[in-house]
Amino acid sequence: MMHRIRLGVAGRTIAVLVVLGLAIFPVYWMFVTALSSDEELFSSSSVNILPNFSRFGVFAAALADGQVVTWLLNSLIVAAGTTVLSIGLGIPLGYALSRFTFRGKAAVGLALLFTQMLPEALLVVPLFAMFRRFDLLNSLHGLILADTAFALPVVSLILKGAIDGVPRDLDEAARVDGSRPPTVLARIILPLIAPAIAAAAVIAFFSAWNEYVFAVTFVFDKPLQPASVGVAGFIGEQDTSIQSIMAVGLLFTLPAVAFYLFAQRYVVSGMTAGAVKG
Amino acid sequence: MGAGTLAGCSSEPQGSSATPQQATITFAASTLGDPGRGPGLQKLIDEYNSSQHVVTVQPASVPYPTFGQTVLTQMGGGEGPDLVRFDMPEFSTAASSGLLEPLDDKIDAQKLKLIPGPDKYLTVDEHRYGVIFENSNYGMFYNKDLIPQAPKTFEEFVQTAKNTTKGDVYGLAFRQTQAEEAGVWQDIFNYVLGFGGDWSDGGKLTIDSPKVIEGLKAYQQLYDANVIPKGADAATFRKMFANGKVGMELNNGGYVTATKSANANLNFSVARIPFPEKKQGALLAPITINANSKHKDAALDFINWLLKPDQQVKLQEVLGASSVATPTERSAESLQKFPFLPVLDELTESGVPQIVKGFGPQTADIRHIVVSQVLAALQGQQDMATAMEKAQKQAEELVGR
C-alpha cells in the first residue's frame, strides 16, 4: 500500500516537473540564445544547453543607452492605465448587464461580443482618424484609450458572469436595509467577485502589454514607444542581431511574468467565478 | 536666421527656390534599423544637421517588419514622417493615392544627372514623386570556401545546392513563409524574370503564363530538394550565411555591408544569377516627401543636400553595393574590399523593380494573392499551375480587368 502511495507521489512529482519544465523552457532558451555566439547558434554539432555567462554583456549593452528602460516604463504605464480604466468601466458595465433590465440590453451584449471579432488591423485606420481629430496621437494616454477599447468588452463580460453568480438575495437584503445600487455594488458584490476582478485585470494588463499595431501606428516619438515596438525595432531590413532581440525580449517578458505571479492566486479562483449560479 | 546660415543648406541647381524655415523634420527609413547600415546613415544625417542650423533631421522610429503598412496608415490619416524612404510597391500606392508631394518643379533630373534607368520608375501619372535613395540589384551571393566555382547554369545551380547541403550546412536559402510576404515576393521575382516570365505585359496580368509557372516551378524544385533551411526567416538564414552555414542565396547589393558587419572574415563573392534569362529583380527605394508635411521645404533641402556629389559617394559607401541616384565612382578601397562590386553595378541594365508593370498601386495586393497561392503550392495543397490560375483570377477581380 505504502509502495503504491510512494509511486503515486513520485509520478505526480515527475508530471509536475515535466509541465513546469515545458512552461519555463522557452524563457530559459531565450536566455541561453541571448548568451550564445553566432557560431554556437548555428552549429548542430555543439548544442549549447547551458548559458555562457561570459557573454552576459549583451544584457548590459541592451540596457546601456536607457532606451529599453524607457520602453519598459512606457509599457508599464500603458498596461497599468488600461487595466485600471478597463476594470473601472467594466465593473459598472458588468453590473448593469447582470442586474438591470433596459432597452437594448441584448444589443449591448452582442455589440460587446462583436467587437472581439474585429481584428485590430481593421480598426486602426478609422481609430487613427478619430484620434487625430481629438489630438490623442503620439501620447501614452491615447494608447491607453485604444487598448481599453479592446480590453473592456472581455473585462465586462467576465465581470458580468461573475456578478451573475452572486445570489440576488444578497442585493435584495441590502436594498431592504436601505442601500442604493452603487452601495450594493461596492459593499456586497465587489468583495465577492474580487477573484474575477483579478482575472480580468490580468487579461487587460497582458492585452495592453503585448499590443503592437496601435502602438506602432499611433505613437511616433521613440521616447514614447512601448517595449513591444522597441523590440520589433531590432529586426532590420538586411541584418538582425538575434542575441539582442532575445536579450531585450527576455527583459520585456519579465515584468509581465512578475505581474502574473503576483495575481495568479486570484486568477485561478477567478476563472471559475460565475460558472455556477445560486 | 542669417543668409550665411541658410547658405549651409543645399543650394541652387536643384531648382527649388524656396528657402527652408527653421524646422525639425522626421525621416523614416528601414535602413536606419539595420545594425550594419543604420549607424552609417545616422552619421550622414548628423553631418547634414551640423552643416547648418536651420533644419534638423531626426530619424522616425518605424520598425522594419511593419514599415510600409505603418507609414501608409499614418500618411492616410494626415500624419506621418516628413521624409520617407519607401520600397517600390508602397511608393506606387502612396503616389497614386496623393499621399506624396509632387516634385516635378523641384527636381531637375538633367541638371542633377540622375541615372535615367531607375529614375524613370519614379513617375506616376506623369508626375515625379521621389528621387532614388537606393538602387540595389539582385545577385547570387556565394561562400567561396564552400563553393569555389560559381554555378553558371540553373542545372549547375541546383546541383551545387545539393552538393553543398551536408550536416548543418545548406546549399541555398530563400524565404518561404507568409510572415515574410514581401521577402518571398522579392525572392520569387528573380525566378520568374530569370525564366523569361513577368507578372504582366504592362496592360494585362500574365500571372498564369507558362513562363511565370516555369520560374515558380524552378523555385519549388529547390524547395522540394531539401537544400534550404525550411522555416528559417531571412534574419536567421542571413546569419547562417555569414557564419558559413549556407552556401548561396540570391540577395541585393545592400546585403553586402550587413554580411561584412556580421562576419568580417567571411570569404564570399557575388555573381550574376545563373538563370536562363539575364534579367533580375532590383530593389528600388526612393526618398519621398510626405504630402502632409508642414515642412516640405526643409524636407526638400535635405534631399538636395543628399544629391550633392560628395554626399552621394558617402551614401553609397553606407549602402554597400547599392547604387544611388547619380553616377558615382567606386573608390579603390571599396573595390579592393569588395572586388565583385562591378558585377553588381553591371546588373543595373537588367534590373527590374519589384512592382507589377502597369499595376504599381495594386502591387501590394497582387503580391499578397500571388505569394499566398505560391506558398500553398509549396506545401503541396495544389500544383503550381493551378495556384497561378487561381492567383490570375483573383488578381483580375482585384484590378477589375
JSON list of C-alpha atoms in Angstrom, two decimals, chain B residues 198-363:
[
{"chain": "B", "resi": 198, "resn": "ASP", "atom": "CA", "xyz": [6.67, 38.60, -65.95]},
{"chain": "B", "resi": 199, "resn": "TRP", "atom": "CA", "xyz": [3.58, 39.33, -63.87]},
{"chain": "B", "resi": 200, "resn": "SER", "atom": "CA", "xyz": [2.05, 41.47, -66.61]},
{"chain": "B", "resi": 201, "resn": "ASP", "atom": "CA", "xyz": [2.67, 42.77, -70.12]},
{"chain": "B", "resi": 202, "resn": "GLY", "atom": "CA", "xyz": [2.03, 46.29, -68.91]},
{"chain": "B", "resi": 203, "resn": "GLY", "atom": "CA", "xyz": [-1.65, 46.27, -69.69]},
{"chain": "B", "resi": 204, "resn": "LYS", "atom": "CA", "xyz": [-2.79, 42.77, -68.84]},
{"chain": "B", "resi": 205, "resn": "LEU", "atom": "CA", "xyz": [-1.89, 40.46, -65.98]},
{"chain": "B", "resi": 206, "resn": "THR", "atom": "CA", "xyz": [0.10, 37.37, -67.05]},
{"chain": "B", "resi": 207, "resn": "ILE", "atom": "CA", "xyz": [0.37, 35.61, -63.71]},
{"chain": "B", "resi": 208, "resn": "ASP", "atom": "CA", "xyz": [-0.69, 32.25, -65.14]},
{"chain": "B", "resi": 209, "resn": "SER", "atom": "CA", "xyz": [1.53, 32.43, -68.23]},
{"chain": "B", "resi": 210, "resn": "PRO", "atom": "CA", "xyz": [3.74, 29.38, -68.94]},
{"chain": "B", "resi": 211, "resn": "LYS", "atom": "CA", "xyz": [6.98, 31.28, -68.32]},
{"chain": "B", "resi": 212, "resn": "VAL", "atom": "CA", "xyz": [5.83, 32.51, -64.89]},
{"chain": "B", "resi": 213, "resn": "ILE", "atom": "CA", "xyz": [4.82, 28.97, -63.95]},
{"chain": "B", "resi": 214, "resn": "GLU", "atom": "CA", "xyz": [8.17, 27.64, -65.21]},
{"chain": "B", "resi": 215, "resn": "GLY", "atom": "CA", "xyz": [10.05, 30.09, -62.99]},
{"chain": "B", "resi": 216, "resn": "LEU", "atom": "CA", "xyz": [7.95, 29.25, -59.97]},
{"chain": "B", "resi": 217, "resn": "LYS", "atom": "CA", "xyz": [8.38, 25.53, -60.60]},
{"chain": "B", "resi": 218, "resn": "ALA", "atom": "CA", "xyz": [12.14, 26.10, -60.52]},
{"chain": "B", "resi": 219, "resn": "TYR", "atom": "CA", "xyz": [11.69, 27.83, -57.12]},
{"chain": "B", "resi": 220, "resn": "GLN", "atom": "CA", "xyz": [9.58, 24.87, -55.95]},
{"chain": "B", "resi": 221, "resn": "GLN", "atom": "CA", "xyz": [12.13, 22.36, -57.28]},
{"chain": "B", "resi": 222, "resn": "LEU", "atom": "CA", "xyz": [14.74, 23.81, -54.91]},
{"chain": "B", "resi": 223, "resn": "TYR", "atom": "CA", "xyz": [12.26, 23.87, -52.03]},
{"chain": "B", "resi": 224, "resn": "ASP", "atom": "CA", "xyz": [11.42, 20.20, -52.63]},
{"chain": "B", "resi": 225, "resn": "ALA", "atom": "CA", "xyz": [15.09, 19.26, -52.95]},
{"chain": "B", "resi": 226, "resn": "ASN", "atom": "CA", "xyz": [15.57, 19.99, -49.22]},
{"chain": "B", "resi": 227, "resn": "VAL", "atom": "CA", "xyz": [18.57, 22.18, -49.83]},
{"chain": "B", "resi": 228, "resn": "ILE", "atom": "CA", "xyz": [17.27, 25.14, -47.80]},
{"chain": "B", "resi": 229, "resn": "PRO", "atom": "CA", "xyz": [16.73, 25.59, -44.05]},
{"chain": "B", "resi": 230, "resn": "LYS", "atom": "CA", "xyz": [12.92, 25.35, -44.22]},
{"chain": "B", "resi": 231, "resn": "GLY", "atom": "CA", "xyz": [11.06, 27.62, -41.83]},
{"chain": "B", "resi": 232, "resn": "ALA", "atom": "CA", "xyz": [14.10, 29.83, -41.23]},
{"chain": "B", "resi": 233, "resn": "ASP", "atom": "CA", "xyz": [13.35, 33.52, -41.72]},
{"chain": "B", "resi": 234, "resn": "ALA", "atom": "CA", "xyz": [15.67, 35.91, -43.53]},
{"chain": "B", "resi": 235, "resn": "ALA", "atom": "CA", "xyz": [17.23, 37.20, -40.30]},
{"chain": "B", "resi": 236, "resn": "THR", "atom": "CA", "xyz": [18.19, 33.64, -39.39]},
{"chain": "B", "resi": 237, "resn": "PHE", "atom": "CA", "xyz": [19.42, 32.34, -42.72]},
{"chain": "B", "resi": 238, "resn": "ARG", "atom": "CA", "xyz": [21.41, 35.52, -43.39]},
{"chain": "B", "resi": 239, "resn": "LYS", "atom": "CA", "xyz": [23.19, 34.97, -40.10]},
{"chain": "B", "resi": 240, "resn": "MET", "atom": "CA", "xyz": [23.71, 31.39, -41.22]},
{"chain": "B", "resi": 241, "resn": "PHE", "atom": "CA", "xyz": [25.23, 32.61, -44.49]},
{"chain": "B", "resi": 242, "resn": "ALA", "atom": "CA", "xyz": [27.50, 34.96, -42.58]},
{"chain": "B", "resi": 243, "resn": "ASN", "atom": "CA", "xyz": [28.60, 32.03, -40.44]},
{"chain": "B", "resi": 244, "resn": "GLY", "atom": "CA", "xyz": [29.30, 29.62, -43.26]},
{"chain": "B", "resi": 245, "resn": "LYS", "atom": "CA", "xyz": [26.17, 27.54, -42.78]},
{"chain": "B", "resi": 246, "resn": "VAL", "atom": "CA", "xyz": [24.55, 28.50, -46.10]},
{"chain": "B", "resi": 247, "resn": "GLY", "atom": "CA", "xyz": [26.34, 28.20, -49.44]},
{"chain": "B", "resi": 248, "resn": "MET", "atom": "CA", "xyz": [24.32, 30.52, -51.71]},
{"chain": "B", "resi": 249, "resn": "GLU", "atom": "CA", "xyz": [21.50, 33.00, -51.62]},
{"chain": "B", "resi": 250, "resn": "LEU", "atom": "CA", "xyz": [20.01, 35.44, -54.06]},
{"chain": "B", "resi": 251, "resn": "ASN", "atom": "CA", "xyz": [20.14, 38.85, -52.47]},
{"chain": "B", "resi": 252, "resn": "ASN", "atom": "CA", "xyz": [20.53, 42.52, -53.22]},
{"chain": "B", "resi": 253, "resn": "GLY", "atom": "CA", "xyz": [23.67, 44.60, -53.03]},
{"chain": "B", "resi": 254, "resn": "GLY", "atom": "CA", "xyz": [22.52, 46.27, -49.84]},
{"chain": "B", "resi": 255, "resn": "TYR", "atom": "CA", "xyz": [23.23, 43.00, -48.09]},
{"chain": "B", "resi": 256, "resn": "VAL", "atom": "CA", "xyz": [26.98, 43.22, -48.66]},
{"chain": "B", "resi": 257, "resn": "THR", "atom": "CA", "xyz": [27.57, 45.63, -45.76]},
{"chain": "B", "resi": 258, "resn": "ALA", "atom": "CA", "xyz": [25.37, 43.59, -43.44]},
{"chain": "B", "resi": 259, "resn": "THR", "atom": "CA", "xyz": [27.25, 40.39, -44.31]},
{"chain": "B", "resi": 260, "resn": "LYS", "atom": "CA", "xyz": [30.61, 42.03, -43.73]},
{"chain": "B", "resi": 261, "resn": "SER", "atom": "CA", "xyz": [29.36, 43.52, -40.48]},
{"chain": "B", "resi": 262, "resn": "ALA", "atom": "CA", "xyz": [28.07, 40.11, -39.30]},
{"chain": "B", "resi": 263, "resn": "ASN", "atom": "CA", "xyz": [31.35, 38.37, -40.14]},
{"chain": "B", "resi": 264, "resn": "ALA", "atom": "CA", "xyz": [34.27, 40.41, -41.41]},
{"chain": "B", "resi": 265, "resn": "ASN", "atom": "CA", "xyz": [36.22, 37.25, -42.27]},
{"chain": "B", "resi": 266, "resn": "LEU", "atom": "CA", "xyz": [33.60, 35.57, -44.45]},
{"chain": "B", "resi": 267, "resn": "ASN", "atom": "CA", "xyz": [35.11, 34.61, -47.81]},
{"chain": "B", "resi": 268, "resn": "PHE", "atom": "CA", "xyz": [32.23, 35.38, -50.14]},
{"chain": "B", "resi": 269, "resn": "SER", "atom": "CA", "xyz": [31.61, 36.75, -53.59]},
{"chain": "B", "resi": 270, "resn": "VAL", "atom": "CA", "xyz": [28.71, 37.74, -55.86]},
{"chain": "B", "resi": 271, "resn": "ALA", "atom": "CA", "xyz": [27.96, 36.56, -59.39]},
{"chain": "B", "resi": 272, "resn": "ARG", "atom": "CA", "xyz": [25.11, 37.02, -61.86]},
{"chain": "B", "resi": 273, "resn": "ILE", "atom": "CA", "xyz": [22.15, 34.78, -61.03]},
{"chain": "B", "resi": 274, "resn": "PRO", "atom": "CA", "xyz": [22.62, 31.70, -63.24]},
{"chain": "B", "resi": 275, "resn": "PHE", "atom": "CA", "xyz": [19.11, 31.52, -64.68]},
{"chain": "B", "resi": 276, "resn": "PRO", "atom": "CA", "xyz": [18.35, 31.26, -68.43]},
{"chain": "B", "resi": 277, "resn": "GLU", "atom": "CA", "xyz": [17.36, 34.92, -68.90]},
{"chain": "B", "resi": 278, "resn": "LYS", "atom": "CA", "xyz": [19.64, 37.79, -67.93]},
{"chain": "B", "resi": 279, "resn": "LYS", "atom": "CA", "xyz": [17.03, 39.72, -66.02]},
{"chain": "B", "resi": 280, "resn": "GLN", "atom": "CA", "xyz": [16.67, 40.02, -62.28]},
{"chain": "B", "resi": 281, "resn": "GLY", "atom": "CA", "xyz": [14.85, 41.97, -59.60]},
{"chain": "B", "resi": 282, "resn": "ALA", "atom": "CA", "xyz": [16.13, 45.30, -58.39]},
{"chain": "B", "resi": 283, "resn": "LEU", "atom": "CA", "xyz": [15.29, 46.84, -55.08]},
{"chain": "B", "resi": 284, "resn": "LEU", "atom": "CA", "xyz": [14.49, 50.45, -55.91]},
{"chain": "B", "resi": 285, "resn": "ALA", "atom": "CA", "xyz": [13.93, 52.63, -52.89]},
{"chain": "B", "resi": 286, "resn": "PRO", "atom": "CA", "xyz": [13.04, 56.27, -53.47]},
{"chain": "B", "resi": 287, "resn": "ILE", "atom": "CA", "xyz": [13.21, 59.05, -50.92]},
{"chain": "B", "resi": 288, "resn": "THR", "atom": "CA", "xyz": [9.94, 60.99, -50.91]},
{"chain": "B", "resi": 289, "resn": "ILE", "atom": "CA", "xyz": [8.26, 63.93, -49.20]},
{"chain": "B", "resi": 290, "resn": "ASN", "atom": "CA", "xyz": [5.02, 63.32, -47.32]},
{"chain": "B", "resi": 291, "resn": "ALA", "atom": "CA", "xyz": [2.22, 65.44, -48.80]},
{"chain": "B", "resi": 292, "resn": "ASN", "atom": "CA", "xyz": [1.03, 66.09, -45.21]},
{"chain": "B", "resi": 293, "resn": "SER", "atom": "CA", "xyz": [4.39, 67.51, -44.16]},
{"chain": "B", "resi": 294, "resn": "LYS", "atom": "CA", "xyz": [4.29, 71.01, -42.71]},
{"chain": "B", "resi": 295, "resn": "HIS", "atom": "CA", "xyz": [7.95, 71.49, -43.62]},
{"chain": "B", "resi": 296, "resn": "LYS", "atom": "CA", "xyz": [8.20, 70.46, -47.25]},
{"chain": "B", "resi": 297, "resn": "ASP", "atom": "CA", "xyz": [10.93, 72.99, -48.00]},
{"chain": "B", "resi": 298, "resn": "ALA", "atom": "CA", "xyz": [13.02, 71.67, -45.15]},
{"chain": "B", "resi": 299, "resn": "ALA", "atom": "CA", "xyz": [12.48, 68.12, -46.39]},
{"chain": "B", "resi": 300, "resn": "LEU", "atom": "CA", "xyz": [13.49, 69.17, -49.90]},
{"chain": "B", "resi": 301, "resn": "ASP", "atom": "CA", "xyz": [16.58, 70.85, -48.56]},
{"chain": "B", "resi": 302, "resn": "PHE", "atom": "CA", "xyz": [17.76, 67.55, -47.09]},
{"chain": "B", "resi": 303, "resn": "ILE", "atom": "CA", "xyz": [17.09, 65.76, -50.39]},
{"chain": "B", "resi": 304, "resn": "ASN", "atom": "CA", "xyz": [19.04, 68.41, -52.29]},
{"chain": "B", "resi": 305, "resn": "TRP", "atom": "CA", "xyz": [21.93, 68.11, -49.86]},
{"chain": "B", "resi": 306, "resn": "LEU", "atom": "CA", "xyz": [21.87, 64.32, -50.23]},
{"chain": "B", "resi": 307, "resn": "LEU", "atom": "CA", "xyz": [22.01, 64.65, -54.03]},
{"chain": "B", "resi": 308, "resn": "LYS", "atom": "CA", "xyz": [25.27, 66.60, -53.98]},
{"chain": "B", "resi": 309, "resn": "PRO", "atom": "CA", "xyz": [28.19, 64.56, -55.40]},
{"chain": "B", "resi": 310, "resn": "ASP", "atom": "CA", "xyz": [30.09, 64.27, -52.11]},
{"chain": "B", "resi": 311, "resn": "GLN", "atom": "CA", "xyz": [27.04, 63.11, -50.22]},
{"chain": "B", "resi": 312, "resn": "GLN", "atom": "CA", "xyz": [26.10, 60.63, -52.95]},
{"chain": "B", "resi": 313, "resn": "VAL", "atom": "CA", "xyz": [29.51, 58.97, -52.63]},
{"chain": "B", "resi": 314, "resn": "LYS", "atom": "CA", "xyz": [29.14, 58.83, -48.84]},
{"chain": "B", "resi": 315, "resn": "LEU", "atom": "CA", "xyz": [25.61, 57.43, -49.12]},
{"chain": "B", "resi": 316, "resn": "GLN", "atom": "CA", "xyz": [26.81, 54.75, -51.50]},
{"chain": "B", "resi": 317, "resn": "GLU", "atom": "CA", "xyz": [29.55, 53.78, -49.06]},
{"chain": "B", "resi": 318, "resn": "VAL", "atom": "CA", "xyz": [26.91, 53.44, -46.34]},
{"chain": "B", "resi": 319, "resn": "LEU", "atom": "CA", "xyz": [24.59, 51.37, -48.51]},
{"chain": "B", "resi": 320, "resn": "GLY", "atom": "CA", "xyz": [27.27, 48.91, -49.59]},
{"chain": "B", "resi": 321, "resn": "ALA", "atom": "CA", "xyz": [26.98, 47.56, -53.10]},
{"chain": "B", "resi": 322, "resn": "SER", "atom": "CA", "xyz": [23.87, 49.55, -53.98]},
{"chain": "B", "resi": 323, "resn": "SER", "atom": "CA", "xyz": [23.80, 52.39, -56.48]},
{"chain": "B", "resi": 324, "resn": "VAL", "atom": "CA", "xyz": [22.44, 55.83, -55.63]},
{"chain": "B", "resi": 325, "resn": "ALA", "atom": "CA", "xyz": [20.59, 58.50, -57.62]},
{"chain": "B", "resi": 326, "resn": "THR", "atom": "CA", "xyz": [23.57, 59.86, -59.56]},
{"chain": "B", "resi": 327, "resn": "PRO", "atom": "CA", "xyz": [26.58, 58.17, -61.16]},
{"chain": "B", "resi": 328, "resn": "THR", "atom": "CA", "xyz": [29.39, 57.70, -58.66]},
{"chain": "B", "resi": 329, "resn": "GLU", "atom": "CA", "xyz": [32.71, 56.00, -58.94]},
{"chain": "B", "resi": 330, "resn": "ARG", "atom": "CA", "xyz": [33.66, 53.19, -56.63]},
{"chain": "B", "resi": 331, "resn": "SER", "atom": "CA", "xyz": [36.72, 54.04, -54.59]},
{"chain": "B", "resi": 332, "resn": "ALA", "atom": "CA", "xyz": [39.84, 51.91, -54.94]},
{"chain": "B", "resi": 333, "resn": "GLU", "atom": "CA", "xyz": [39.41, 51.00, -51.29]},
{"chain": "B", "resi": 334, "resn": "SER", "atom": "CA", "xyz": [35.86, 49.75, -51.88]},
{"chain": "B", "resi": 335, "resn": "LEU", "atom": "CA", "xyz": [36.91, 47.76, -54.92]},
{"chain": "B", "resi": 336, "resn": "GLN", "atom": "CA", "xyz": [39.72, 46.16, -53.00]},
{"chain": "B", "resi": 337, "resn": "LYS", "atom": "CA", "xyz": [37.38, 45.28, -50.18]},
{"chain": "B", "resi": 338, "resn": "PHE", "atom": "CA", "xyz": [34.61, 44.04, -52.49]},
{"chain": "B", "resi": 339, "resn": "PRO", "atom": "CA", "xyz": [36.12, 43.03, -55.86]},
{"chain": "B", "resi": 340, "resn": "PHE", "atom": "CA", "xyz": [32.70, 41.88, -57.09]},
{"chain": "B", "resi": 341, "resn": "LEU", "atom": "CA", "xyz": [31.15, 45.38, -56.99]},
{"chain": "B", "resi": 342, "resn": "PRO", "atom": "CA", "xyz": [31.40, 45.85, -60.79]},
{"chain": "B", "resi": 343, "resn": "VAL", "atom": "CA", "xyz": [29.37, 42.64, -61.24]},
{"chain": "B", "resi": 344, "resn": "LEU", "atom": "CA", "xyz": [26.53, 44.10, -59.19]},
{"chain": "B", "resi": 345, "resn": "ASP", "atom": "CA", "xyz": [26.82, 47.52, -60.87]},
{"chain": "B", "resi": 346, "resn": "GLU", "atom": "CA", "xyz": [26.57, 45.96, -64.33]},
{"chain": "B", "resi": 347, "resn": "LEU", "atom": "CA", "xyz": [23.28, 44.35, -63.37]},
{"chain": "B", "resi": 348, "resn": "THR", "atom": "CA", "xyz": [21.56, 47.74, -63.39]},
{"chain": "B", "resi": 349, "resn": "GLU", "atom": "CA", "xyz": [20.84, 47.34, -67.11]},
{"chain": "B", "resi": 350, "resn": "SER", "atom": "CA", "xyz": [18.91, 44.11, -66.49]},
{"chain": "B", "resi": 351, "resn": "GLY", "atom": "CA", "xyz": [17.35, 45.11, -63.17]},
{"chain": "B", "resi": 352, "resn": "VAL", "atom": "CA", "xyz": [13.57, 45.28, -62.89]},
{"chain": "B", "resi": 353, "resn": "PRO", "atom": "CA", "xyz": [11.88, 46.97, -59.91]},
{"chain": "B", "resi": 354, "resn": "GLN", "atom": "CA", "xyz": [9.68, 44.63, -57.93]},
{"chain": "B", "resi": 355, "resn": "ILE", "atom": "CA", "xyz": [6.33, 46.05, -58.98]},
{"chain": "B", "resi": 356, "resn": "VAL", "atom": "CA", "xyz": [3.76, 44.66, -61.38]},
{"chain": "B", "resi": 357, "resn": "LYS", "atom": "CA", "xyz": [4.27, 46.66, -64.58]},
{"chain": "B", "resi": 358, "resn": "GLY", "atom": "CA", "xyz": [1.20, 48.82, -65.24]},
{"chain": "B", "resi": 359, "resn": "PHE", "atom": "CA", "xyz": [-0.30, 47.90, -61.87]},
{"chain": "B", "resi": 360, "resn": "GLY", "atom": "CA", "xyz": [2.07, 49.70, -59.50]},
{"chain": "B", "resi": 361, "resn": "PRO", "atom": "CA", "xyz": [-0.52, 50.89, -56.97]},
{"chain": "B", "resi": 362, "resn": "GLN", "atom": "CA", "xyz": [-2.09, 47.41, -56.79]},
{"chain": "B", "resi": 363, "resn": "THR", "atom": "CA", "xyz": [1.24, 45.62, -56.47]}
]
